[in-house]
JSON list of C-alpha atoms in Angstrom, two decimals:
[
{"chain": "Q", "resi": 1, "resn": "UNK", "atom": "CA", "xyz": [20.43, 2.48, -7.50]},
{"chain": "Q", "resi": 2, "resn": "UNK", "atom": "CA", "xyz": [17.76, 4.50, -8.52]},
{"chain": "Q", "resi": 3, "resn": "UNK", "atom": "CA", "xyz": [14.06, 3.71, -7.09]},
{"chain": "Q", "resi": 4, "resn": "UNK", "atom": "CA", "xyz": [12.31, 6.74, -6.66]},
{"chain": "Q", "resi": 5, "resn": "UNK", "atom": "CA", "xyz": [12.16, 10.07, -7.65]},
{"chain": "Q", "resi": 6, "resn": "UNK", "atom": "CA", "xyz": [13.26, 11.53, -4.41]},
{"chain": "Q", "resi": 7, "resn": "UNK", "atom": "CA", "xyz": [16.96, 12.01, -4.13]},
{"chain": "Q", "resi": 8, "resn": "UNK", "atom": "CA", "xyz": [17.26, 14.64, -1.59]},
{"chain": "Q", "resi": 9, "resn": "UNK", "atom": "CA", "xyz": [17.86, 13.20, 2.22]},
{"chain": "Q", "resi": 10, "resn": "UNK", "atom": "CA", "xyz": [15.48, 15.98, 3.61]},
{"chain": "Q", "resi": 11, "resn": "UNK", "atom": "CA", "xyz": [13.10, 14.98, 0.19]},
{"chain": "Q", "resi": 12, "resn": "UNK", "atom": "CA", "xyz": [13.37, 10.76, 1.18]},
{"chain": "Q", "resi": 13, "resn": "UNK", "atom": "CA", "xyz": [12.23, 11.05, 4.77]},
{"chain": "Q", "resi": 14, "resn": "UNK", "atom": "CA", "xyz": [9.63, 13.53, 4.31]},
{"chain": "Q", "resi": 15, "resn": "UNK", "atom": "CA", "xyz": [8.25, 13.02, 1.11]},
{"chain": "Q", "resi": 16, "resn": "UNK", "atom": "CA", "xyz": [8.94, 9.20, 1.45]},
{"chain": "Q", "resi": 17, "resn": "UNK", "atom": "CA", "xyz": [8.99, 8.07, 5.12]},
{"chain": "Q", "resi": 18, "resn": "UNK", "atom": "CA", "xyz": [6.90, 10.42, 6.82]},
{"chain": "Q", "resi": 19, "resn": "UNK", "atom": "CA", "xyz": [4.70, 10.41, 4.24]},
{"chain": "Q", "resi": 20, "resn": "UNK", "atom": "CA", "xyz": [4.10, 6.82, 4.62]},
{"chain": "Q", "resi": 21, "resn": "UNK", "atom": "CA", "xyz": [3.29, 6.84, 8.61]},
{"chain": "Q", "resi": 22, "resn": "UNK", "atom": "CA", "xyz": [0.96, 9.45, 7.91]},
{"chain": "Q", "resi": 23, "resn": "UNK", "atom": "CA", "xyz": [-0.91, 6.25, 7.27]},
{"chain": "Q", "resi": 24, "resn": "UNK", "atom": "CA", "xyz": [-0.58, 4.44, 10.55]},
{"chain": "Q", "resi": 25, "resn": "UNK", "atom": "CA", "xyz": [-2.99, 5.63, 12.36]},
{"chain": "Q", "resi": 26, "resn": "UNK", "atom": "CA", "xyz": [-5.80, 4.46, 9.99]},
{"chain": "Q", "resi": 27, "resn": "UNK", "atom": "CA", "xyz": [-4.41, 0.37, 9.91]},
{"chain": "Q", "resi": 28, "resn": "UNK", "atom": "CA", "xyz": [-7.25, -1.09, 11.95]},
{"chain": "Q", "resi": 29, "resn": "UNK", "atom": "CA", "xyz": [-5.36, -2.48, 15.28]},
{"chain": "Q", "resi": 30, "resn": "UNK", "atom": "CA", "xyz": [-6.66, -6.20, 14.57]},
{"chain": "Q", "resi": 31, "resn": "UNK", "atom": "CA", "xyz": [-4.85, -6.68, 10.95]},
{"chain": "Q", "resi": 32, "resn": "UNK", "atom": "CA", "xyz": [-2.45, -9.44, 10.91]},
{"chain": "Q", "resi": 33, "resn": "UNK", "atom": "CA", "xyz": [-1.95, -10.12, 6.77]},
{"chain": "Q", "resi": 34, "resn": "UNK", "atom": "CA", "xyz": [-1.36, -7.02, 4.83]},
{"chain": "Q", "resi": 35, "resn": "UNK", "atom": "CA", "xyz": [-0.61, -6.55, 1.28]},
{"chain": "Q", "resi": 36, "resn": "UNK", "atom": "CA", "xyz": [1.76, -4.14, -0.74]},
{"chain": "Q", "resi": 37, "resn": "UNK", "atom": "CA", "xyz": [1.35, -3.51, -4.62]},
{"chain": "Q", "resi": 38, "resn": "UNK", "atom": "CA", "xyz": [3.44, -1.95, -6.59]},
{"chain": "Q", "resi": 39, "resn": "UNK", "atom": "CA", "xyz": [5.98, -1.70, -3.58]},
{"chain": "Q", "resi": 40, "resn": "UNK", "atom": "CA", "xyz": [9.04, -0.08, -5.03]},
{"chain": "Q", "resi": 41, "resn": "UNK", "atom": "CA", "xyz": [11.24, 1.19, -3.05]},
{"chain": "Q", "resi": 42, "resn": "UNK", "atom": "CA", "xyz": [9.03, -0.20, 0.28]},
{"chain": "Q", "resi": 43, "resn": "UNK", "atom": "CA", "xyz": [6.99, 2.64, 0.55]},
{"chain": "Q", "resi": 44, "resn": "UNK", "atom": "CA", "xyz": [4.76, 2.59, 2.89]},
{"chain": "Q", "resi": 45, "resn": "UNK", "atom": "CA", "xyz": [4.93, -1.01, 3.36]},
{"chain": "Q", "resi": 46, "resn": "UNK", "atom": "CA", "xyz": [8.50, -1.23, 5.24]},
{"chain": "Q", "resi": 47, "resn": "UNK", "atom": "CA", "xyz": [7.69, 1.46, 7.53]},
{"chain": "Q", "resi": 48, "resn": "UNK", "atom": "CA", "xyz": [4.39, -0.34, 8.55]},
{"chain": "Q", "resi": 49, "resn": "UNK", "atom": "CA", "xyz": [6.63, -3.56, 9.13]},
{"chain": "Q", "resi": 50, "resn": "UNK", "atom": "CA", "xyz": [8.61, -1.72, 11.26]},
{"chain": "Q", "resi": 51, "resn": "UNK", "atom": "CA", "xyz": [6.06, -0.18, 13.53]},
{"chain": "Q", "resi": 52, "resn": "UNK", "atom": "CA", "xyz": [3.89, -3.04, 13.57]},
{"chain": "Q", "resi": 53, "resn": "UNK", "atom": "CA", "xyz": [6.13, -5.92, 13.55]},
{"chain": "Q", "resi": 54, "resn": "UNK", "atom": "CA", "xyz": [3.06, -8.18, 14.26]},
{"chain": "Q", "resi": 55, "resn": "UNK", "atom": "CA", "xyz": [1.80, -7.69, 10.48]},
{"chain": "Q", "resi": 56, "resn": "UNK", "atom": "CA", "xyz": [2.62, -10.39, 8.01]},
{"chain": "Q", "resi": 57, "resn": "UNK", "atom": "CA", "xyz": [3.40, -8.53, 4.83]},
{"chain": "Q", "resi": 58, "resn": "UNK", "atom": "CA", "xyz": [3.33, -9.54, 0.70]},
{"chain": "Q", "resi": 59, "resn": "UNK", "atom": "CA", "xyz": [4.63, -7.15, -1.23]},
{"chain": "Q", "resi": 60, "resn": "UNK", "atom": "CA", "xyz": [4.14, -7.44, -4.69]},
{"chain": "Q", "resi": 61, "resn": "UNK", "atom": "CA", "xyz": [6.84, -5.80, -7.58]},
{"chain": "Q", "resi": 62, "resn": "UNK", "atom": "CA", "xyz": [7.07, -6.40, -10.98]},
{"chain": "Q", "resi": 63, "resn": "UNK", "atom": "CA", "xyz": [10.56, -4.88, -11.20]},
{"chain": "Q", "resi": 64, "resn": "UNK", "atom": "CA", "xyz": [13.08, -7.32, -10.60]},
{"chain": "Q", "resi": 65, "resn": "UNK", "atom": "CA", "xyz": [15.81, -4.17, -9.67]},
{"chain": "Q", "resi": 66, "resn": "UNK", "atom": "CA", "xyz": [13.21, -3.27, -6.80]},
{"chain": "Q", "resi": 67, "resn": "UNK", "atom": "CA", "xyz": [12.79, -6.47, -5.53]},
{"chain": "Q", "resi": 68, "resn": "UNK", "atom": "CA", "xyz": [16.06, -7.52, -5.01]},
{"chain": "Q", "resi": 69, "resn": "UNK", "atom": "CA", "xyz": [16.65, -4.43, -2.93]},
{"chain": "Q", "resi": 70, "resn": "UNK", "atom": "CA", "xyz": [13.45, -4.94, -1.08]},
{"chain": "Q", "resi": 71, "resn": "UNK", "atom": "CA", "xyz": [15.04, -8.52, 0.02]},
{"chain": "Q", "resi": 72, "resn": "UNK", "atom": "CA", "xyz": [18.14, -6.81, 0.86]},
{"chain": "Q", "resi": 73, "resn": "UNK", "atom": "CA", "xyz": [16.42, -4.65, 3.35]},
{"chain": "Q", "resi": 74, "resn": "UNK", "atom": "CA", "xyz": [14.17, -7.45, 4.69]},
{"chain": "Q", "resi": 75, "resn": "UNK", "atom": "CA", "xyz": [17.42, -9.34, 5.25]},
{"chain": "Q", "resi": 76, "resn": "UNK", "atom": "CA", "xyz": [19.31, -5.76, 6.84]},
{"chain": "Q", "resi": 77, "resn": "UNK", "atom": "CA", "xyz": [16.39, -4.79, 9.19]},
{"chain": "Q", "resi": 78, "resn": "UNK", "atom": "CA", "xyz": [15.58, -8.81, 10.03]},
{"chain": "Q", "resi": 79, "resn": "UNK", "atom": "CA", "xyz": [11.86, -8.51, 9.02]},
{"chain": "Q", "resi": 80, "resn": "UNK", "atom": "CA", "xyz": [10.69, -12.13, 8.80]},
{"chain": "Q", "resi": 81, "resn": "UNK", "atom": "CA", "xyz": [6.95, -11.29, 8.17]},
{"chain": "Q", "resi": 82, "resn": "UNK", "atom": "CA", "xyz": [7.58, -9.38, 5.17]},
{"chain": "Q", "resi": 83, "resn": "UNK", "atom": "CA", "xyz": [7.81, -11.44, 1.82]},
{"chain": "Q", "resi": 84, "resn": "UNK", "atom": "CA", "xyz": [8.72, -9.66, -1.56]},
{"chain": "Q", "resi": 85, "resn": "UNK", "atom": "CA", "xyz": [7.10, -10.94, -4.47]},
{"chain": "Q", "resi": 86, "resn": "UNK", "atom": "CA", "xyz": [8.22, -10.81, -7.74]},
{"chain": "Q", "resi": 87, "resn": "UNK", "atom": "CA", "xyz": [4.94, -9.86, -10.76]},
{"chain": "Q", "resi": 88, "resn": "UNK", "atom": "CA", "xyz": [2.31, -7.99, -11.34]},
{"chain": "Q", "resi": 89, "resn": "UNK", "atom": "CA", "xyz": [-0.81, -8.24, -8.72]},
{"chain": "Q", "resi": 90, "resn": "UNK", "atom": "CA", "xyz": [-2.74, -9.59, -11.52]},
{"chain": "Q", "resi": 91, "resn": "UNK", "atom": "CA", "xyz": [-0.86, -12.31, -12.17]},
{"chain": "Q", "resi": 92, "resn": "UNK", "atom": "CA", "xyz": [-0.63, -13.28, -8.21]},
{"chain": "Q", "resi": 93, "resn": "UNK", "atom": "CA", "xyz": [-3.81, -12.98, -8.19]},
{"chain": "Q", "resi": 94, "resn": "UNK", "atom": "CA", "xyz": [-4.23, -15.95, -10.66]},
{"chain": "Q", "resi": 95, "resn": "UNK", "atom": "CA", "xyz": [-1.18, -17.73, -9.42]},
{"chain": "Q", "resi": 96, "resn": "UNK", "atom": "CA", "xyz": [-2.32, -17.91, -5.74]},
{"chain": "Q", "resi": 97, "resn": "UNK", "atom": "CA", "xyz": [-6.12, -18.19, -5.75]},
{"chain": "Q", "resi": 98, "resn": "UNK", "atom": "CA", "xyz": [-5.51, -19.26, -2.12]},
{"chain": "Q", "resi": 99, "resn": "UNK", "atom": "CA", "xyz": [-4.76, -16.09, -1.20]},
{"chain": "Q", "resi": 100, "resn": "UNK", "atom": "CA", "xyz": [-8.04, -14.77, -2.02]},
{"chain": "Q", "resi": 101, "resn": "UNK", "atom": "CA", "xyz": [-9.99, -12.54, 0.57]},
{"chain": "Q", "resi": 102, "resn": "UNK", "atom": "CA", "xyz": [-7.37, -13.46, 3.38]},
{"chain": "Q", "resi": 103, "resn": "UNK", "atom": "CA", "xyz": [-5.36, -9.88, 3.66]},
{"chain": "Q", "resi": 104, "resn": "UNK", "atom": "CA", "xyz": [-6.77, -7.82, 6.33]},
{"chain": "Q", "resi": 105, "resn": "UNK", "atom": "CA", "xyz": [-5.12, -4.33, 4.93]},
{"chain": "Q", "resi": 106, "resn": "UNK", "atom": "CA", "xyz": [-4.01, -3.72, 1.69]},
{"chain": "Q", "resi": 107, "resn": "UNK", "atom": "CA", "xyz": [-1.69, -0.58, 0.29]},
{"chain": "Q", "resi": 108, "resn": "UNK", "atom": "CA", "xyz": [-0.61, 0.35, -3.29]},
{"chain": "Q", "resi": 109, "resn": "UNK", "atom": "CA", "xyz": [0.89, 4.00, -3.68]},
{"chain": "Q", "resi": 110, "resn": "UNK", "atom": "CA", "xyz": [1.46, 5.56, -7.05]},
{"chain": "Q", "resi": 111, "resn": "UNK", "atom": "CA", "xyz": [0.63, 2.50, -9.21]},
{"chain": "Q", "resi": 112, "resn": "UNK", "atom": "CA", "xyz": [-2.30, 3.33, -11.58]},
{"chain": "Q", "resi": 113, "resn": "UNK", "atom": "CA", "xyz": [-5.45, 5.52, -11.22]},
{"chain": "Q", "resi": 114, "resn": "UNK", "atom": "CA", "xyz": [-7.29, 4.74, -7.72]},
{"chain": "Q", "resi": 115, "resn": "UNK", "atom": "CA", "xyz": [-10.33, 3.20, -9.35]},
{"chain": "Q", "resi": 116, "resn": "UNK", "atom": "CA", "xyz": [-8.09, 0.64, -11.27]},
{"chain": "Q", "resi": 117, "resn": "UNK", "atom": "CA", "xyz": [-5.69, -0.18, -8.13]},
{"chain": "Q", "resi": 118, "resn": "UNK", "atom": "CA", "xyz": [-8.86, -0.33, -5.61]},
{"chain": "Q", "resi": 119, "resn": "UNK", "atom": "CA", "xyz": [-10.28, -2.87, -8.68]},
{"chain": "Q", "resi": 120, "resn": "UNK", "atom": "CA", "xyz": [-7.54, -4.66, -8.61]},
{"chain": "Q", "resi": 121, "resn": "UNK", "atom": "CA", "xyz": [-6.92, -4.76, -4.59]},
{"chain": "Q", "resi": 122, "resn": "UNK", "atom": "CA", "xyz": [-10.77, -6.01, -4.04]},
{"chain": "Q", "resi": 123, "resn": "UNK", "atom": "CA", "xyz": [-10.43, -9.42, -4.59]},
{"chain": "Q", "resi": 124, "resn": "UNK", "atom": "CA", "xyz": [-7.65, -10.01, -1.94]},
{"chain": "Q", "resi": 125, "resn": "UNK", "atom": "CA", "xyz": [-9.21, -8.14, 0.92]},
{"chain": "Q", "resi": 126, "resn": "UNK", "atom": "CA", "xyz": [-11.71, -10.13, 3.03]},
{"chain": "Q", "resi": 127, "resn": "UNK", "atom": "CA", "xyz": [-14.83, -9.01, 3.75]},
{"chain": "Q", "resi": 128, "resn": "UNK", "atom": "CA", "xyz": [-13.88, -5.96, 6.63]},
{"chain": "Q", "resi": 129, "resn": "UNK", "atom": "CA", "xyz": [-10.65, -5.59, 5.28]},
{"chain": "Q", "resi": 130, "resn": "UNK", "atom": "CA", "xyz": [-9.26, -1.75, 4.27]},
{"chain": "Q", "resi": 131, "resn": "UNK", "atom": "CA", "xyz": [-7.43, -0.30, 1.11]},
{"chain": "Q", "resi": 132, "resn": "UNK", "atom": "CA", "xyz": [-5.28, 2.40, 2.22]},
{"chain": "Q", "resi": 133, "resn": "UNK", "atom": "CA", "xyz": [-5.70, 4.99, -0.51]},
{"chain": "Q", "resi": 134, "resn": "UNK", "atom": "CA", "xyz": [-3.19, 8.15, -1.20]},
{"chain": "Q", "resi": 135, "resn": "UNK", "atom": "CA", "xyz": [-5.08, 10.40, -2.94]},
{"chain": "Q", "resi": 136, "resn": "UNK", "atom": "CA", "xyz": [-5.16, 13.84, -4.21]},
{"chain": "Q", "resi": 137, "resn": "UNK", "atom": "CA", "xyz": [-8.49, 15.73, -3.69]},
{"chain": "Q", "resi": 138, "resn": "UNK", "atom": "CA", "xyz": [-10.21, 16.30, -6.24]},
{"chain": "Q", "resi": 139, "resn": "UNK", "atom": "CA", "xyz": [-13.42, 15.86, -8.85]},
{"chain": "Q", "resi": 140, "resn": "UNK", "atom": "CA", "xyz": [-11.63, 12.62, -10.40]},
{"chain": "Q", "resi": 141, "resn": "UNK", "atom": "CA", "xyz": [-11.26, 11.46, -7.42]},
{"chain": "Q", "resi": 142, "resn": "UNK", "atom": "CA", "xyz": [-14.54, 11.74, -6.21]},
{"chain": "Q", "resi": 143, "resn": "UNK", "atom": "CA", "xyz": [-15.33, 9.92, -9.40]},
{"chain": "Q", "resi": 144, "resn": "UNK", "atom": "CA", "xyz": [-12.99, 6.84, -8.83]},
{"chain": "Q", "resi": 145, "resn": "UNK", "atom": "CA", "xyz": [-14.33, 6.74, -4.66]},
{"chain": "Q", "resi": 146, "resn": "UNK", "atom": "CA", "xyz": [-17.92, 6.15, -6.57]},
{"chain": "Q", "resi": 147, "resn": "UNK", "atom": "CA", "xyz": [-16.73, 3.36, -8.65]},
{"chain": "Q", "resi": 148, "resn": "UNK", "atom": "CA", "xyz": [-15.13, 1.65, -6.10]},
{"chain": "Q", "resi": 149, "resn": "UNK", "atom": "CA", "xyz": [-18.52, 2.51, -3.45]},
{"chain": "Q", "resi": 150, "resn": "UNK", "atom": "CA", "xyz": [-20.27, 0.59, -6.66]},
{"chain": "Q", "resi": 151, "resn": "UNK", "atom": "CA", "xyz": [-18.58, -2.27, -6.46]},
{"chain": "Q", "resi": 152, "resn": "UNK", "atom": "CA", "xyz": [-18.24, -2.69, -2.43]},
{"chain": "Q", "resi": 153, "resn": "UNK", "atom": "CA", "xyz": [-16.08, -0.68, -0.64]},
{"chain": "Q", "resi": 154, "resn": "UNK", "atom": "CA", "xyz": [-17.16, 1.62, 1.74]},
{"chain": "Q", "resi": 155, "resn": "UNK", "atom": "CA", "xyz": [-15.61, 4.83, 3.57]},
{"chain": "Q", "resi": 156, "resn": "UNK", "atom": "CA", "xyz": [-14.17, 3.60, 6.92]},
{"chain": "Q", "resi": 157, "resn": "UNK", "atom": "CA", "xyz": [-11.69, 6.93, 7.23]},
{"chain": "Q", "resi": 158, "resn": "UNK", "atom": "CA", "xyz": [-9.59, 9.84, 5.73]},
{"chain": "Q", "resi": 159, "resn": "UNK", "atom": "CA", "xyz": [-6.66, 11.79, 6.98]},
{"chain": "Q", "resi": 160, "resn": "UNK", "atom": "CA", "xyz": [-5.15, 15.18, 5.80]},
{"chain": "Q", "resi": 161, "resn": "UNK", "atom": "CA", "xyz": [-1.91, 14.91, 4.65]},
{"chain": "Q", "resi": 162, "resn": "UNK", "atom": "CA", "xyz": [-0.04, 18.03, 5.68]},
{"chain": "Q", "resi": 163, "resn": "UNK", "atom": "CA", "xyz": [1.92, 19.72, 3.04]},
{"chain": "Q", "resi": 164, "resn": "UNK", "atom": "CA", "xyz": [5.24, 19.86, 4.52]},
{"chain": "Q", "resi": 165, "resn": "UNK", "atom": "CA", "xyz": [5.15, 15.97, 4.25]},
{"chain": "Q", "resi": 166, "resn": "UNK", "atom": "CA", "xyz": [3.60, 15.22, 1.02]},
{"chain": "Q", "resi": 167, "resn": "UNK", "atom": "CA", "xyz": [1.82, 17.14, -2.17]},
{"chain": "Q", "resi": 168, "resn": "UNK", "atom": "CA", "xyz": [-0.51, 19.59, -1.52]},
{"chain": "Q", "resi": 169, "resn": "UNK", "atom": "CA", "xyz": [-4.16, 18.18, -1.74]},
{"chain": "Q", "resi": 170, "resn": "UNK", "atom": "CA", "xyz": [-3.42, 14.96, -0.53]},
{"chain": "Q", "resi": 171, "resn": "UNK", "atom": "CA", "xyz": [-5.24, 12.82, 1.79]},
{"chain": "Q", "resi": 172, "resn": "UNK", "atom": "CA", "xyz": [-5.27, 9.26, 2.66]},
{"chain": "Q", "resi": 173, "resn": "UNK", "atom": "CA", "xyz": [-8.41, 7.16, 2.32]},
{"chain": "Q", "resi": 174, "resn": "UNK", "atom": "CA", "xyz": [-9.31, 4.31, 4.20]},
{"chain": "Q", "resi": 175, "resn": "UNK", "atom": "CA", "xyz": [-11.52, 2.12, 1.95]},
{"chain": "Q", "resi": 176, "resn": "UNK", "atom": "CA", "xyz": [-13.33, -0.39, 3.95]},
{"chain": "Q", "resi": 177, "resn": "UNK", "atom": "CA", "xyz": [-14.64, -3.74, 1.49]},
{"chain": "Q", "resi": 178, "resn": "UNK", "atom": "CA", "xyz": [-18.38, -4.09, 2.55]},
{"chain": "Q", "resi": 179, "resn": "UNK", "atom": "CA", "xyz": [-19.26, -7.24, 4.60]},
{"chain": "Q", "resi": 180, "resn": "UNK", "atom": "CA", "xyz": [-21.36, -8.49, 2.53]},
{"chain": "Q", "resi": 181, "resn": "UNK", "atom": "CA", "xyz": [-19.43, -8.84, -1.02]}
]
């Protein structure tokens, strides 16, 4: 089964795991809901289940290939606070209005440019809650950071990705939603 691009061993746990803890240390310590769009193959959101088994996870995929191996390896690796979701965000969004401002952290890695996935993760995140951006540096994406600045989010954090781990240029954002929106 196919999920990513990576096929390599050497490629999957640098490229893939490694590259998704390079995240870690910028999920604020009190998060308890977190949210995964766009989840694929799990990556970064099984990783974060695994070293912070405290974190109720969503993770939302429209592909119904992905999903049923992202149940398989909830069921392998007995993670009971993650919960696969079969759609698209938007449609979730509609779906469970409940869910609404309630997730704490929210991820979505390779999915669509990062001022239409940080659009598109605002409305789930309550107020104090951070979008974990993967980035590349970059003009354009200075330009998305000021849309998403416009409509509330603030910069909470950033780390350098080192190149042995992912692409070159790449950095991880943490997007914090303003308290007051």
């Amino acid at each position: 089964m196919n999920l990513t691009a990576l096929t390599r061993p050497d490629e999957i746990v640098r490229h893939g795991f490694l590259d998704a803890l390079a995240c870690a240390p910028l999920i604020p310590s009190g998060a308890r809901r977190a949210l995964d769009v766009g989840s694929g193959a799990g990556l970064p959101a099984i990783p974060f289940a695994i070293i912070r088994p405290s974190l109720d996870f969503t993770l939302i995929e429209v592909s119904r290939k992905k999903i049923s191996f992202l149940r398989h390896v909830v069921r392998l690796l007995a993670l009971p606070r993650v919960h696969p979701v079969l759609g698209r965000a938007e449609e979730f969004a509609e779906r469970e209005a409940d869910m609404a401002a309630t997730f704490d952290l929210a991820s979505a890695r390779a999915v669509a440019p990062l001022a239409k996935i940080g659009t598109l993760i605002f409305p789930f995140l309550r107020p104090g809650g951070v979008f974990l951006a993967q980035v590349r540096s970059g003009p354009e994406t200075d330009v998305a950071l000021g849309r998403l600045i416009a409509i509330g989010f603030e910069r909470a954090g950033e780390i350098e990705v080192p190149a042995w781990i992912g692409a070159p240029s790449r950095e991880i954002l943490a997007l914090r939603k303003s308290v007051g929106r």
